PDB file of N, CA and C in Angstrom:
ATOM      1  N   UNK A   1     -75.538-170.482 146.628  1.00 60.00           N
ATOM      2  CA  UNK A   1     -77.344-170.572 146.615  1.00 60.00           C
ATOM      3  C   UNK A   1     -77.915-171.578 145.822  1.00 60.00           C
ATOM      4  N   UNK A   2     -78.450-172.848 145.706  1.00 73.00           N
ATOM      5  CA  UNK A   2     -79.040-173.555 144.826  1.00 73.00           C
ATOM      6  C   UNK A   2     -79.855-172.731 143.739  1.00 73.00           C
ATOM      7  N   UNK A   3     -79.613-172.572 142.396  1.00 67.00           N
ATOM      8  CA  UNK A   3     -80.436-171.927 140.915  1.00 67.00           C
ATOM      9  C   UNK A   3     -81.497-171.544 141.440  1.00 67.00           C
ATOM     10  N   UNK A   4     -82.745-173.179 141.852  1.00 74.00           N
ATOM     11  CA  UNK A   4     -83.936-173.045 142.045  1.00 74.00           C
ATOM     12  C   UNK A   4     -84.206-172.009 143.571  1.00 74.00           C
ATOM     13  N   UNK A   5     -83.698-172.247 144.470  1.00 75.00           N
ATOM     14  CA  UNK A   5     -83.927-171.795 145.411  1.00 75.00           C
ATOM     15  C   UNK A   5     -83.723-170.475 144.695  1.00 75.00           C
ATOM     16  N   UNK A   6     -82.475-169.828 144.225  1.00 70.00           N
ATOM     17  CA  UNK A   6     -82.504-168.082 144.062  1.00 70.00           C
ATOM     18  C   UNK A   6     -83.502-167.471 143.440  1.00 70.00           C
ATOM     19  N   UNK A   7     -84.137-168.935 142.428  1.00 74.00           N
ATOM     20  CA  UNK A   7     -85.631-168.168 141.084  1.00 74.00           C
ATOM     21  C   UNK A   7     -86.826-168.170 142.349  1.00 74.00           C
ATOM     22  N   UNK A   8     -86.879-168.498 143.453  1.00 86.00           N
ATOM     23  CA  UNK A   8     -87.986-169.491 144.031  1.00 86.00           C
ATOM     24  C   UNK A   8     -87.567-167.702 145.210  1.00 86.00           C
ATOM     25  N   UNK A   9     -87.192-167.521 145.623  1.00 86.00           N
ATOM     26  CA  UNK A   9     -86.850-166.286 146.315  1.00 86.00           C
ATOM     27  C   UNK A   9     -87.376-164.901 144.943  1.00 86.00           C
ATOM     28  N   UNK A  10     -87.106-165.163 144.017  1.00 89.00           N
ATOM     29  CA  UNK A  10     -86.762-163.539 143.119  1.00 89.00           C
ATOM     30  C   UNK A  10     -88.325-163.762 142.874  1.00 89.00           C
ATOM     31  N   UNK A  11     -88.863-164.980 142.591  1.00 89.00           N
ATOM     32  CA  UNK A  11     -90.554-164.926 142.449  1.00 89.00           C
ATOM     33  C   UNK A  11     -91.422-164.557 143.726  1.00 89.00           C
ATOM     34  N   UNK A  12     -90.590-164.543 144.992  1.00 89.00           N
ATOM     35  CA  UNK A  12     -91.489-164.381 145.998  1.00 89.00           C
ATOM     36  C   UNK A  12     -91.723-162.685 146.264  1.00 89.00           C
ATOM     37  N   UNK A  13     -90.085-161.897 145.591  1.00 93.00           N
ATOM     38  CA  UNK A  13     -89.837-160.649 145.738  1.00 93.00           C
ATOM     39  C   UNK A  13     -90.491-159.901 145.232  1.00 93.00           C
ATOM     40  N   UNK A  14     -90.924-160.849 143.853  1.00 92.00           N
ATOM     41  CA  UNK A  14     -91.246-159.781 142.537  1.00 92.00           C
ATOM     42  C   UNK A  14     -93.160-160.151 143.030  1.00 92.00           C
ATOM     43  N   UNK A  15     -93.684-161.226 143.434  1.00 92.00           N
ATOM     44  CA  UNK A  15     -95.464-160.993 144.495  1.00 92.00           C
ATOM     45  C   UNK A  15     -95.261-159.894 144.633  1.00 92.00           C
ATOM     46  N   UNK A  16     -94.179-160.303 145.859  1.00 94.00           N
ATOM     47  CA  UNK A  16     -94.412-158.964 146.818  1.00 94.00           C
ATOM     48  C   UNK A  16     -94.353-157.056 146.732  1.00 94.00           C
ATOM     49  N   UNK A  17     -93.857-156.977 145.768  1.00 96.00           N
ATOM     50  CA  UNK A  17     -93.690-156.159 144.955  1.00 96.00           C
ATOM     51  C   UNK A  17     -94.488-155.321 144.534  1.00 96.00           C
ATOM     52  N   UNK A  18     -94.990-156.396 143.505  1.00 95.00           N
ATOM     53  CA  UNK A  18     -96.616-156.388 142.940  1.00 95.00           C
ATOM     54  C   UNK A  18     -97.540-156.186 144.207  1.00 95.00           C
ATOM     55  N   UNK A  19     -97.733-156.689 144.637  1.00 95.00           N
ATOM     56  CA  UNK A  19     -98.764-156.470 145.400  1.00 95.00           C
ATOM     57  C   UNK A  19     -98.829-155.010 146.263  1.00 95.00           C
ATOM     58  N   UNK A  20     -97.664-154.466 146.868  1.00 97.00           N
ATOM     59  CA  UNK A  20     -96.962-153.073 147.498  1.00 97.00           C
ATOM     60  C   UNK A  20     -97.600-152.634 146.556  1.00 97.00           C
ATOM     61  N   UNK A  21     -96.966-152.241 145.242  1.00 97.00           N
ATOM     62  CA  UNK A  21     -97.641-151.137 144.552  1.00 97.00           C
ATOM     63  C   UNK A  21     -99.076-151.462 144.148  1.00 97.00           C
ATOM     64  N   UNK A  22     -99.441-152.446 144.273  1.00 96.00           N
ATOM     65  CA  UNK A  22    -101.213-152.344 143.548  1.00 96.00           C
ATOM     66  C   UNK A  22    -101.768-151.397 144.763  1.00 96.00           C
ATOM     67  N   UNK A  23    -101.328-151.811 146.033  1.00 95.00           N
ATOM     68  CA  UNK A  23    -102.142-150.849 147.321  1.00 95.00           C
ATOM     69  C   UNK A  23    -101.745-149.750 147.042  1.00 95.00           C
ATOM     70  N   UNK A  24    -100.315-149.654 147.032  1.00 96.00           N
ATOM     71  CA  UNK A  24     -99.915-148.113 146.843  1.00 96.00           C
ATOM     72  C   UNK A  24    -100.439-147.210 145.842  1.00 96.00           C
ATOM     73  N   UNK A  25    -100.527-147.740 144.634  1.00 96.00           N
ATOM     74  CA  UNK A  25    -101.560-146.778 143.411  1.00 96.00           C
ATOM     75  C   UNK A  25    -102.604-146.256 144.242  1.00 96.00           C
ATOM     76  N   UNK A  26    -103.387-148.175 144.490  1.00 95.00           N
ATOM     77  CA  UNK A  26    -105.134-147.814 144.641  1.00 95.00           C
ATOM     78  C   UNK A  26    -105.177-146.706 145.325  1.00 95.00           C
ATOM     79  N   UNK A  27    -104.447-147.007 146.356  1.00 93.00           N
ATOM     80  CA  UNK A  27    -105.448-146.054 147.756  1.00 93.00           C
ATOM     81  C   UNK A  27    -104.581-144.554 147.886  1.00 93.00           C
ATOM     82  N   UNK A  28    -103.370-144.269 147.108  1.00 96.00           N
ATOM     83  CA  UNK A  28    -103.081-143.108 146.796  1.00 96.00           C
ATOM     84  C   UNK A  28    -103.686-141.851 145.665  1.00 96.00           C
ATOM     85  N   UNK A  29    -104.320-142.314 144.636  1.00 97.00           N
ATOM     86  CA  UNK A  29    -104.920-142.790 143.900  1.00 97.00           C
ATOM     87  C   UNK A  29    -106.498-141.873 143.902  1.00 97.00           C
ATOM     88  N   UNK A  30    -106.919-143.232 144.901  1.00 97.00           N
ATOM     89  CA  UNK A  30    -108.199-142.967 145.347  1.00 97.00           C
ATOM     90  C   UNK A  30    -108.187-141.849 145.841  1.00 97.00           C
ATOM     91  N   UNK A  31    -107.343-141.558 147.326  1.00 96.00           N
ATOM     92  CA  UNK A  31    -107.253-140.773 148.042  1.00 96.00           C
ATOM     93  C   UNK A  31    -107.114-139.193 147.574  1.00 96.00           C
ATOM     94  N   UNK A  32    -106.300-139.420 146.646  1.00 97.00           N
ATOM     95  CA  UNK A  32    -106.014-138.016 145.761  1.00 97.00           C
ATOM     96  C   UNK A  32    -106.865-137.148 144.811  1.00 97.00           C
ATOM     97  N   UNK A  33    -107.778-138.210 144.672  1.00 97.00           N
ATOM     98  CA  UNK A  33    -108.731-138.095 143.881  1.00 97.00           C
ATOM     99  C   UNK A  33    -110.090-137.791 144.248  1.00 97.00           C
ATOM    100  N   UNK A  34    -110.638-138.258 145.591  1.00 97.00           N
ATOM    101  CA  UNK A  34    -111.501-138.131 146.477  1.00 97.00           C
ATOM    102  C   UNK A  34    -111.298-136.679 147.155  1.00 97.00           C
ATOM    103  N   UNK A  35    -109.882-136.275 147.308  1.00 97.00           N
ATOM    104  CA  UNK A  35    -109.682-134.808 147.711  1.00 97.00           C
ATOM    105  C   UNK A  35    -109.819-133.644 146.769  1.00 97.00           C
ATOM    106  N   UNK A  36    -109.472-133.756 145.785  1.00 97.00           N
ATOM    107  CA  UNK A  36    -109.871-132.862 144.265  1.00 97.00           C
ATOM    108  C   UNK A  36    -110.850-132.628 143.949  1.00 97.00           C
ATOM    109  N   UNK A  37    -111.898-134.204 143.713  1.00 97.00           N
ATOM    110  CA  UNK A  37    -113.269-134.085 143.903  1.00 97.00           C
ATOM    111  C   UNK A  37    -114.111-132.968 144.902  1.00 97.00           C
ATOM    112  N   UNK A  38    -113.548-133.792 145.987  1.00 97.00           N
ATOM    113  CA  UNK A  38    -114.480-132.583 147.447  1.00 97.00           C
ATOM    114  C   UNK A  38    -113.943-131.540 147.198  1.00 97.00           C
ATOM    115  N   UNK A  39    -112.890-130.482 146.927  1.00 97.00           N
ATOM    116  CA  UNK A  39    -112.974-129.438 146.928  1.00 97.00           C
ATOM    117  C   UNK A  39    -113.723-128.769 145.684  1.00 97.00           C
ATOM    118  N   UNK A  40    -113.062-129.490 144.505  1.00 97.00           N
ATOM    119  CA  UNK A  40    -114.198-128.521 143.450  1.00 97.00           C
ATOM    120  C   UNK A  40    -115.933-129.145 143.562  1.00 97.00           C
ATOM    121  N   UNK A  41    -116.257-129.830 143.979  1.00 96.00           N
ATOM    122  CA  UNK A  41    -117.316-129.759 144.456  1.00 96.00           C
ATOM    123  C   UNK A  41    -118.254-129.587 146.171  1.00 96.00           C
ATOM    124  N   UNK A  42    -117.488-129.300 146.053  1.00 96.00           N
ATOM    125  CA  UNK A  42    -117.756-128.697 148.144  1.00 96.00           C
ATOM    126  C   UNK A  42    -118.430-129.896 148.925  1.00 96.00           C
ATOM    127  N   UNK A  43    -117.826-131.443 148.818  1.00 93.00           N
ATOM    128  CA  UNK A  43    -118.860-132.418 149.133  1.00 93.00           C
ATOM    129  C   UNK A  43    -118.056-133.035 149.887  1.00 93.00           C
ATOM    130  N   UNK A  44    -116.742-132.269 150.959  1.00 91.00           N
ATOM    131  CA  UNK A  44    -116.084-133.040 151.424  1.00 91.00           C
ATOM    132  C   UNK A  44    -116.277-133.642 152.781  1.00 91.00           C
ATOM    133  N   UNK A  45    -116.132-135.013 153.609  1.00 94.00           N
ATOM    134  CA  UNK A  45    -115.496-135.649 152.709  1.00 94.00           C
ATOM    135  C   UNK A  45    -115.791-136.357 151.945  1.00 94.00           C
ATOM    136  N   UNK A  46    -117.119-136.792 151.730  1.00 96.00           N
ATOM    137  CA  UNK A  46    -117.568-137.813 150.967  1.00 96.00           C
ATOM    138  C   UNK A  46    -117.528-138.626 150.023  1.00 96.00           C
ATOM    139  N   UNK A  47    -117.058-137.656 148.727  1.00 96.00           N
ATOM    140  CA  UNK A  47    -116.703-138.401 148.204  1.00 96.00           C
ATOM    141  C   UNK A  47    -114.681-139.075 148.199  1.00 96.00           C
ATOM    142  N   UNK A  48    -113.741-138.152 148.959  1.00 97.00           N
ATOM    143  CA  UNK A  48    -112.649-139.408 149.327  1.00 97.00           C
ATOM    144  C   UNK A  48    -113.071-140.907 150.537  1.00 97.00           C
ATOM    145  N   UNK A  49    -114.489-140.385 150.982  1.00 97.00           N
ATOM    146  CA  UNK A  49    -114.630-141.678 152.153  1.00 97.00           C
ATOM    147  C   UNK A  49    -115.167-143.074 150.418  1.00 97.00           C
ATOM    148  N   UNK A  50    -115.873-141.781 150.332  1.00 97.00           N
ATOM    149  CA  UNK A  50    -116.200-143.722 149.046  1.00 97.00           C
ATOM    150  C   UNK A  50    -115.440-143.696 148.397  1.00 97.00           C
ATOM    151  N   UNK A  51    -114.442-143.272 147.871  1.00 97.00           N
ATOM    152  CA  UNK A  51    -112.910-143.464 146.995  1.00 97.00           C
ATOM    153  C   UNK A  51    -112.403-144.427 147.369  1.00 97.00           C
ATOM    154  N   UNK A  52    -111.554-144.613 148.032  1.00 97.00           N
ATOM    155  CA  UNK A  52    -111.212-144.746 149.189  1.00 97.00           C
ATOM    156  C   UNK A  52    -111.859-146.308 149.293  1.00 97.00           C
ATOM    157  N   UNK A  53    -112.945-146.588 150.223  1.00 97.00           N
ATOM    158  CA  UNK A  53    -112.995-147.610 150.271  1.00 97.00           C
ATOM    159  C   UNK A  53    -113.601-148.711 149.074  1.00 97.00           C
ATOM    160  N   UNK A  54    -114.030-147.871 147.952  1.00 97.00           N
ATOM    161  CA  UNK A  54    -113.770-148.939 146.138  1.00 97.00           C
ATOM    162  C   UNK A  54    -112.475-148.557 145.558  1.00 97.00           C
ATOM    163  N   UNK A  55    -111.344-147.591 145.990  1.00 96.00           N
ATOM    164  CA  UNK A  55    -110.403-148.127 145.636  1.00 96.00           C
ATOM    165  C   UNK A  55    -109.495-149.548 146.732  1.00 96.00           C
ATOM    166  N   UNK A  56    -109.989-149.798 147.811  1.00 96.00           N
ATOM    167  CA  UNK A  56    -109.265-150.713 148.509  1.00 96.00           C
ATOM    168  C   UNK A  56    -110.105-151.968 148.394  1.00 96.00           C
ATOM    169  N   UNK A  57    -111.902-151.591 147.668  1.00 97.00           N
ATOM    170  CA  UNK A  57    -112.181-153.040 146.968  1.00 97.00           C
ATOM    171  C   UNK A  57    -111.886-153.242 145.750  1.00 97.00           C
ATOM    172  N   UNK A  58    -111.568-153.094 144.835  1.00 96.00           N
ATOM    173  CA  UNK A  58    -110.636-152.905 143.464  1.00 96.00           C
ATOM    174  C   UNK A  58    -108.826-153.600 144.135  1.00 96.00           C
ATOM    175  N   UNK A  59    -108.501-152.963 145.047  1.00 97.00           N
ATOM    176  CA  UNK A  59    -107.695-153.129 144.921  1.00 97.00           C
ATOM    177  C   UNK A  59    -107.465-154.903 145.706  1.00 97.00           C
ATOM    178  N   UNK A  60    -108.152-155.261 146.498  1.00 96.00           N
ATOM    179  CA  UNK A  60    -108.216-156.640 147.010  1.00 96.00           C
ATOM    180  C   UNK A  60    -109.084-157.756 146.249  1.00 96.00           C
ATOM    181  N   UNK A  61    -109.590-157.280 144.782  1.00 97.00           N
ATOM    182  CA  UNK A  61    -109.930-157.505 143.635  1.00 97.00           C
ATOM    183  C   UNK A  61    -108.403-158.031 143.140  1.00 97.00           C
ATOM    184  N   UNK A  62    -107.804-156.999 142.675  1.00 96.00           N
ATOM    185  CA  UNK A  62    -106.276-157.024 141.998  1.00 96.00           C
ATOM    186  C   UNK A  62    -105.484-157.859 142.752  1.00 96.00           C
ATOM    187  N   UNK A  63    -105.142-157.840 143.515  1.00 95.00           N
ATOM    188  CA  UNK A  63    -104.125-158.617 144.631  1.00 95.00           C
ATOM    189  C   UNK A  63    -104.856-160.357 144.482  1.00 95.00           C
ATOM    190  N   UNK A  64    -106.154-160.829 144.703  1.00 95.00           N
ATOM    191  CA  UNK A  64    -106.756-162.109 144.784  1.00 95.00           C
ATOM    192  C   UNK A  64    -106.589-162.626 143.291  1.00 95.00           C
ATOM    193  N   UNK A  65    -106.636-162.015 142.595  1.00 95.00           N
ATOM    194  CA  UNK A  65    -106.313-162.338 140.691  1.00 95.00           C
ATOM    195  C   UNK A  65    -105.028-162.235 140.688  1.00 95.00           C
ATOM    196  N   UNK A  66    -104.147-161.532 141.036  1.00 92.00           N
ATOM    197  CA  UNK A  66    -102.843-161.398 140.604  1.00 92.00           C
ATOM    198  C   UNK A  66    -101.949-162.876 141.544  1.00 92.00           C
ATOM    199  N   UNK A  67    -102.506-163.106 142.540  1.00 91.00           N
ATOM    200  CA  UNK A  67    -101.771-164.604 143.613  1.00 91.00           C
ATOM    201  C   UNK A  67    -102.666-165.714 142.913  1.00 91.00           C
ATOM    202  N   UNK A  68    -104.306-165.172 142.724  1.00 90.00           N
ATOM    203  CA  UNK A  68    -104.231-166.568 141.710  1.00 90.00           C
ATOM    204  C   UNK A  68    -104.381-167.083 140.764  1.00 90.00           C
ATOM    205  N   UNK A  69    -103.551-166.036 139.314  1.00 82.00           N
ATOM    206  CA  UNK A  69    -103.445-166.369 138.609  1.00 82.00           C
ATOM    207  C   UNK A  69    -101.559-167.857 138.831  1.00 82.00           C
ATOM    208  N   UNK A  70    -102.204-168.369 137.746  1.00 68.00           N
ATOM    209  CA  UNK A  70    -100.701-169.924 137.688  1.00 68.00           C
ATOM    210  C   UNK A  70     -99.469-168.767 136.905  1.00 68.00           C
ATOM    211  N   UNK A  71     -98.430-169.299 137.414  1.00 61.00           N
ATOM    212  CA  UNK A  71     -97.055-168.424 136.778  1.00 61.00           C
ATOM    213  C   UNK A  71     -97.403-169.298 135.337  1.00 61.00           C
ATOM    214  N   UNK A  72     -96.567-168.209 134.699  1.00 57.00           N
ATOM    215  CA  UNK A  72     -96.531-168.334 133.204  1.00 57.00           C
ATOM    216  C   UNK A  72     -95.629-168.699 132.961  1.00 57.00           C
TER     217      UNK A  72
END
């Protein structure tokens, strides 16, 4: 495999790993944070839903920024 093609594949894997980790971290942290807050404040399921939507919005924005930033 030529070196350029190999480096291109590694860059693609790196980007895919970044995107998947952004999604997993934002969704799970907002889910567990929302569940914990709902249990403490007795607001089930409202804070979980609000934090999930907020987590998805933040994840979408972060993924957009990650994909649009030029390679350094």
